[in-house]
Short mmCIF file of C-alpha atoms in Angstrom, two decimals:
data_model
loop_
_atom_site.label_atom_id
_atom_site.label_comp_id
_atom_site.label_asym_id
_atom_site.label_seq_id
_atom_site.Cartn_x
_atom_site.Cartn_y
_atom_site.Cartn_z
CA MET C 1 53.94 -26.33 -38.09
CA ASN C 2 52.34 -23.37 -39.86
CA GLY C 3 49.11 -21.92 -37.70
CA PHE C 4 47.39 -21.71 -34.72
CA PHE C 5 45.92 -23.13 -31.68
CA ASN C 6 43.87 -22.08 -29.42
CA ILE C 7 44.96 -22.16 -26.10
CA LEU C 8 42.61 -22.40 -22.10
CA LYS C 9 45.62 -20.50 -19.89
CA PRO C 10 45.37 -21.60 -16.06
CA THR C 11 45.16 -19.52 -13.80
CA GLY C 12 48.56 -19.25 -12.13
CA MET C 13 51.08 -19.77 -15.18
CA SER C 14 53.00 -16.69 -17.06
CA SER C 15 51.53 -16.63 -21.15
CA ALA C 16 55.62 -16.93 -21.39
CA ALA C 17 55.69 -20.45 -19.38
CA VAL C 18 52.74 -21.22 -21.95
CA VAL C 19 54.63 -20.39 -24.74
CA ALA C 20 57.25 -22.30 -23.61
CA VAL C 21 55.18 -25.08 -23.25
CA MET C 22 53.68 -25.22 -26.85
CA ARG C 23 57.53 -25.21 -28.75
CA ARG C 24 58.70 -28.10 -26.42
CA LEU C 25 55.33 -30.11 -27.47
CA THR C 26 55.27 -29.19 -31.52
CA GLY C 27 58.86 -28.57 -31.52
CA GLU C 28 58.76 -25.77 -33.71
CA LYS C 29 61.42 -22.70 -32.35
CA ARG C 30 59.57 -19.85 -32.92
CA VAL C 31 56.44 -19.75 -31.62
CA GLY C 32 54.31 -16.63 -29.56
CA HIS C 33 51.30 -16.11 -28.49
CA ALA C 34 49.25 -13.06 -29.53
CA GLY C 35 47.90 -10.40 -26.38
CA THR C 36 48.99 -10.93 -22.60
CA LEU C 37 47.23 -12.39 -20.23
CA ASP C 38 48.26 -11.91 -16.42
CA PRO C 39 49.32 -14.80 -14.33
CA GLU C 40 46.53 -14.70 -12.14
CA ALA C 41 44.01 -14.69 -14.91
CA ALA C 42 42.22 -17.68 -17.42
CA GLY C 43 41.61 -17.71 -20.55
CA ILE C 44 41.47 -17.38 -24.11
CA LEU C 45 45.32 -17.08 -25.06
CA PRO C 46 45.63 -17.62 -29.06
CA ILE C 47 49.31 -19.21 -29.67
CA MET C 48 51.54 -19.02 -32.30
CA THR C 49 53.19 -21.49 -34.31
CA GLY C 50 56.60 -21.78 -37.45
CA LYS C 51 55.40 -19.10 -39.95
CA ALA C 52 52.02 -17.64 -38.57
CA ALA C 53 54.00 -15.67 -36.45
CA ARG C 54 54.44 -12.87 -39.68
CA LEU C 55 50.29 -12.57 -39.80
CA PHE C 56 50.56 -11.22 -35.36
CA ASP C 57 49.87 -8.00 -36.63
CA TYR C 58 47.29 -8.36 -38.98
CA LEU C 59 45.16 -10.95 -36.53
CA THR C 60 41.46 -8.61 -35.21
CA ASP C 61 42.62 -8.63 -31.75
CA LYS C 62 40.65 -5.85 -30.93
CA GLU C 63 37.05 -7.69 -29.62
CA LYS C 64 37.58 -9.46 -26.27
CA GLU C 65 35.14 -10.49 -23.99
CA TYR C 66 36.31 -11.32 -20.39
CA VAL C 67 34.13 -13.08 -16.82
CA ALA C 68 35.22 -11.52 -13.98
CA VAL C 69 34.07 -11.21 -10.73
CA CYS C 70 34.29 -7.66 -8.90
CA ALA C 71 34.89 -7.56 -5.05
CA PHE C 72 33.35 -4.32 -2.64
CA GLY C 73 34.95 -3.75 -0.28
CA SER C 74 38.66 -3.33 -0.44
CA ARG C 75 41.01 -1.41 -2.98
CA THR C 76 43.98 -3.21 -3.21
CA ASP C 77 47.35 -1.47 -4.83
CA THR C 78 47.57 -3.86 -7.99
CA GLN C 79 43.89 -3.30 -8.66
CA ASP C 80 43.52 -7.64 -7.83
CA ALA C 81 43.52 -9.64 -5.24
CA THR C 82 46.74 -10.28 -5.36
CA GLY C 83 47.99 -6.94 -3.91
CA GLU C 84 47.77 -5.01 -0.69
CA VAL C 85 45.12 -3.90 0.69
CA ILE C 86 44.66 0.40 0.68
CA GLU C 87 41.23 0.89 1.21
CA THR C 88 38.33 -0.93 2.76
CA GLY C 89 34.54 0.41 2.88
CA ASP C 90 30.78 -1.24 3.56
CA ASN C 91 28.64 0.83 1.42
CA TYR C 92 28.01 -2.19 -0.66
CA PRO C 93 25.91 -2.32 -2.87
CA ASP C 94 22.85 -3.66 -4.22
CA ARG C 95 22.67 -5.09 -7.82
CA GLU C 96 20.52 -2.70 -9.09
CA ASN C 97 23.55 0.89 -7.69
CA VAL C 98 25.96 -1.24 -10.30
CA ILE C 99 24.21 -1.78 -12.81
CA ARG C 100 23.59 1.66 -12.95
CA ALA C 101 27.08 1.59 -12.56
CA ALA C 102 27.86 0.15 -15.88
CA ALA C 103 26.24 1.36 -17.72
CA GLU C 104 27.76 4.74 -17.09
CA LEU C 105 31.17 3.23 -17.82
CA THR C 106 30.11 1.75 -21.00
CA GLY C 107 31.76 3.29 -24.31
CA ASP C 108 34.55 5.05 -24.98
CA ILE C 109 36.40 5.89 -21.42
CA ARG C 110 39.32 6.67 -19.45
CA GLN C 111 41.57 4.64 -17.27
CA VAL C 112 44.28 4.60 -14.66
CA PRO C 113 46.05 1.05 -15.38
CA SER C 114 47.61 0.43 -11.60
CA MET C 115 51.71 1.01 -11.42
CA TYR C 116 51.67 -3.08 -11.71
CA SER C 117 50.31 -2.97 -14.88
CA ALA C 118 52.38 -4.51 -18.31
CA ILE C 119 52.38 -0.79 -20.07
CA LYS C 120 55.71 1.14 -20.42
CA VAL C 121 56.76 4.18 -19.52
CA GLY C 122 60.19 5.07 -20.15
CA GLY C 123 61.17 1.61 -21.93
CA LYS C 124 60.17 -0.44 -18.87
CA PRO C 125 56.76 -1.84 -17.65
CA LEU C 126 54.99 0.23 -15.12
CA TYR C 127 55.39 -3.52 -13.01
CA ALA C 128 58.97 -3.40 -12.76
CA ARG C 129 59.21 -0.54 -11.38
CA ALA C 130 56.23 -0.70 -8.97
CA ARG C 131 58.54 -3.55 -7.98
CA LYS C 132 61.54 -1.74 -7.46
CA GLY C 133 59.98 0.41 -5.59
CA GLU C 134 59.37 3.15 -7.94
CA THR C 135 56.43 5.65 -8.24
CA VAL C 136 55.47 7.75 -11.83
CA GLU C 137 53.05 8.97 -13.05
CA VAL C 138 50.84 6.39 -15.04
CA PRO C 139 49.37 7.30 -18.02
CA GLU C 140 45.58 8.00 -18.73
CA ARG C 141 44.18 5.69 -21.58
CA THR C 142 40.97 5.49 -23.97
CA VAL C 143 38.95 2.25 -24.15
CA HIS C 144 36.05 0.80 -25.67
CA ILE C 145 33.64 -0.73 -23.02
CA GLU C 146 30.81 -2.22 -25.54
CA SER C 147 28.51 -3.38 -22.52
CA ILE C 148 28.57 -4.75 -18.45
CA GLU C 149 26.30 -7.45 -18.22
CA VAL C 150 26.05 -8.24 -14.58
CA LEU C 151 25.41 -12.01 -13.70
CA ARG C 152 24.49 -12.57 -10.81
CA ASP C 153 25.88 -12.64 -7.05
CA MET C 154 29.10 -14.20 -5.51
CA PRO C 155 30.11 -15.17 -2.00
CA GLU C 156 31.63 -12.72 0.31
CA HIS C 157 29.97 -8.85 -1.53
CA GLY C 158 31.10 -10.04 -4.59
CA ILE C 159 29.32 -9.56 -8.44
CA GLU C 160 29.99 -11.61 -11.44
CA ILE C 161 30.23 -9.69 -14.45
CA ARG C 162 30.59 -10.15 -18.22
CA VAL C 163 32.61 -7.61 -20.22
CA ARG C 164 32.49 -7.12 -23.61
CA CYS C 165 35.49 -4.27 -25.10
CA GLY C 166 38.14 -2.81 -27.27
CA LYS C 167 41.96 -3.78 -26.88
CA GLY C 168 43.36 -2.53 -24.17
CA THR C 169 40.98 -2.23 -21.34
CA TYR C 170 42.11 -3.41 -17.90
CA ILE C 171 39.34 -5.04 -16.50
CA ARG C 172 41.07 -4.88 -12.60
CA THR C 173 40.75 -0.73 -13.51
CA LEU C 174 37.70 -1.48 -14.71
CA CYS C 175 36.69 -3.44 -11.65
CA GLU C 176 37.45 -0.06 -9.31
CA ASP C 177 35.88 2.10 -10.92
CA LEU C 178 32.73 0.27 -10.33
CA GLY C 179 33.77 0.84 -6.89
CA ASN C 180 34.46 4.82 -7.00
CA LYS C 181 31.35 4.35 -9.22
CA CYS C 182 28.62 2.43 -6.54
CA GLY C 183 30.38 4.34 -3.57
CA CYS C 184 32.00 1.56 -1.76
CA PRO C 185 36.30 0.42 -2.75
CA ALA C 186 36.70 -2.59 -5.24
CA HIS C 187 38.63 -5.05 -6.90
CA MET C 188 39.34 -7.95 -9.07
CA ARG C 189 38.86 -10.66 -7.28
CA SER C 190 39.04 -13.80 -10.52
CA LEU C 191 39.38 -13.08 -14.09
CA LEU C 192 38.59 -15.36 -16.98
CA ARG C 193 39.02 -14.57 -20.48
CA THR C 194 36.21 -16.91 -23.05
CA ARG C 195 37.29 -13.95 -26.33
CA SER C 196 39.71 -12.56 -28.30
CA GLY C 197 38.96 -11.97 -31.29
CA VAL C 198 37.96 -15.02 -33.33
CA PHE C 199 39.30 -17.21 -30.41
CA THR C 200 36.73 -18.20 -28.68
CA ILE C 201 36.65 -20.46 -25.44
CA ASP C 202 34.20 -22.95 -26.45
CA GLU C 203 36.77 -23.85 -29.41
CA ALA C 204 39.70 -24.01 -27.26
CA ILE C 205 41.91 -26.79 -25.49
CA THR C 206 44.23 -27.24 -21.64
CA LEU C 207 47.39 -27.46 -22.25
CA ASP C 208 47.52 -31.57 -20.84
CA GLU C 209 45.04 -31.65 -23.67
CA ALA C 210 47.80 -30.46 -26.00
CA ARG C 211 50.26 -32.73 -23.86
CA THR C 212 47.85 -35.97 -24.54
CA LEU C 213 47.66 -35.08 -27.84
CA ALA C 214 50.74 -34.71 -28.71
CA GLU C 215 51.26 -38.14 -27.07
CA THR C 216 49.35 -39.69 -29.39
CA GLY C 217 51.01 -37.65 -32.61
CA THR C 218 47.95 -36.06 -33.29
CA LEU C 219 48.39 -32.12 -31.95
CA THR C 220 47.99 -31.04 -36.06
CA GLU C 221 44.20 -31.83 -35.90
CA ARG C 222 43.65 -29.04 -33.23
CA MET C 223 45.82 -26.47 -35.66
CA LEU C 224 44.33 -23.78 -37.38
CA PRO C 225 45.52 -23.01 -40.72
CA PRO C 226 47.41 -20.00 -40.79
CA ASP C 227 44.60 -17.79 -42.70
CA TRP C 228 41.96 -18.80 -40.46
CA PRO C 229 41.88 -15.57 -38.11
CA LEU C 230 42.46 -13.08 -41.11
CA SER C 231 39.04 -13.89 -42.63
CA HIS C 232 37.89 -10.40 -42.32
CA LEU C 233 40.60 -8.82 -45.16
CA LEU C 234 40.14 -8.87 -48.23
CA ARG C 235 40.69 -12.30 -50.42
CA THR C 236 42.48 -12.50 -53.87
CA ASP C 237 42.89 -15.56 -56.10
CA MET C 238 45.90 -15.11 -58.51
CA PRO C 239 46.18 -16.76 -62.27
CA ALA C 240 48.07 -19.74 -63.03
CA ARG C 241 49.84 -17.95 -64.87
CA MET C 242 51.07 -15.86 -62.00
CA SER C 243 52.74 -18.55 -59.85
CA LYS C 244 55.63 -18.01 -60.91
CA ARG C 245 55.74 -15.20 -59.13
CA VAL C 246 54.01 -16.14 -56.24
CA ILE C 247 55.92 -19.20 -55.37
CA ASN C 248 59.10 -16.67 -55.40
CA GLY C 249 57.70 -13.73 -53.73
CA ALA C 250 58.24 -11.14 -56.15
CA LYS C 251 55.79 -8.09 -56.86
CA ILE C 252 52.83 -9.08 -59.20
CA PRO C 253 50.74 -6.64 -61.40
CA LEU C 254 47.66 -5.37 -60.78
CA THR C 255 46.22 -5.22 -64.48
CA ALA C 256 47.50 -9.45 -64.22
CA LEU C 257 44.88 -9.98 -61.77
CA ASN C 258 41.30 -11.28 -62.23
CA SER C 259 39.59 -8.50 -60.40
CA PRO C 260 42.11 -5.64 -59.31
CA ASP C 261 39.73 -3.96 -56.99
CA ILE C 262 42.52 -3.50 -54.62
CA GLY C 263 42.78 -0.24 -52.43
CA GLU C 264 45.87 1.61 -52.47
CA ASP C 265 47.61 0.54 -48.89
CA GLN C 266 45.40 -2.07 -48.33
CA VAL C 267 46.07 -5.23 -47.48
CA THR C 268 45.16 -9.03 -48.97
CA ARG C 269 45.01 -13.14 -48.36
CA VAL C 270 46.69 -14.51 -51.43
CA TYR C 271 45.68 -17.68 -52.76
CA LEU C 272 47.33 -19.79 -55.23
CA ASN C 273 45.30 -22.77 -56.49
CA ASP C 274 43.11 -22.48 -53.39
CA GLN C 275 46.27 -22.19 -50.84
CA PHE C 276 46.94 -19.77 -48.61
CA TRP C 277 49.92 -18.29 -49.80
CA GLY C 278 50.03 -15.10 -47.37
CA LEU C 279 49.54 -11.41 -47.37
CA ALA C 280 50.08 -8.56 -50.17
CA VAL C 281 49.44 -5.26 -49.69
CA ARG C 282 49.34 -2.97 -52.69
CA GLN C 283 52.23 0.16 -53.47
CA GLY C 284 50.43 2.11 -57.02
CA ASP C 285 50.52 -0.56 -59.20
CA GLU C 286 51.70 -3.33 -57.82
CA LEU C 287 50.89 -6.09 -54.61
CA VAL C 288 54.29 -6.67 -52.80
CA TRP C 289 54.38 -8.90 -49.92
CA LYS C 290 54.15 -8.26 -46.36
CA ALA C 291 54.07 -12.01 -45.17
CA GLN C 292 54.54 -14.97 -46.98
CA ILE C 293 53.34 -18.90 -45.52
CA ALA C 294 54.10 -20.18 -48.62
CA PRO C 295 51.57 -23.68 -48.09
CA GLU C 296 53.96 -27.38 -46.73
CA GLU C 297 55.12 -28.72 -50.41
CA THR C 298 53.17 -28.30 -52.57
CA GLU C 299 53.90 -29.85 -55.59
CA GLU C 300 54.63 -25.76 -57.76
CA SER C 301 56.94 -24.62 -55.06
CA LYS C 302 59.51 -28.16 -55.64
CA ALA C 303 59.39 -27.47 -59.09
CA CYS C 304 60.95 -24.29 -58.52
CA GLU C 305 64.29 -25.54 -55.71
#
């Protein structure tokens, strides 16, 4: 089973636990996830199975979208609702104040995530150090916020927001920053990831749905092909005379291609007879394989066995 599953992770479950469920349902040993979600968060978690795991580094996961509830009135040590309250205040902002603060937090901004984040310092995640009572300086980072849309007021001084951002953004840190801008302590009450690259929530399936499909033997019907999230990469169709080289994973001279317009170090999707065979990169006058994903039991591959 070489492909991707667009899974809707529930609240209270770790990303690793979702992988374990999908490994059991698919019967595939090679299963991984792209873009970790905290256990308290829900939303899109792309799952890679089989040889598709080799494609992880080439996914377009830089563009993400979240819907979160920012709760004003208290700040916590984890920046979310699971932490200990370390500051309170009652200078609750109105909608217009939040909109103005959100505008100041768009574009490239600097963030200082919580000590309970997954950022590694000295080879160890910060949350692991925090749980041991250690205190280290949390590195500041630059992240990109495309937009913050204020959606609606929520109970108990909460405001629901939609955030479109780049990779590495901590939404709980953004909620705390909104509080600082508004002059009122704040934390993230809830989080739902609605988009991760090309994976969107309207096309996702729940784990319960995945279990039902597995029981009826139809789980593969919801598996996305390995090249599905790679459309942002150049496509190269191999001429039939290159079949043996493609199947054997050999280097391919650019002079053999019908349209060799590939830049140096450029990664391209490789197709043979309209079937995806993996990714290759131009090195000098040749294409060198980066990740080969041979189609299942093609006549050509059988002939070369």
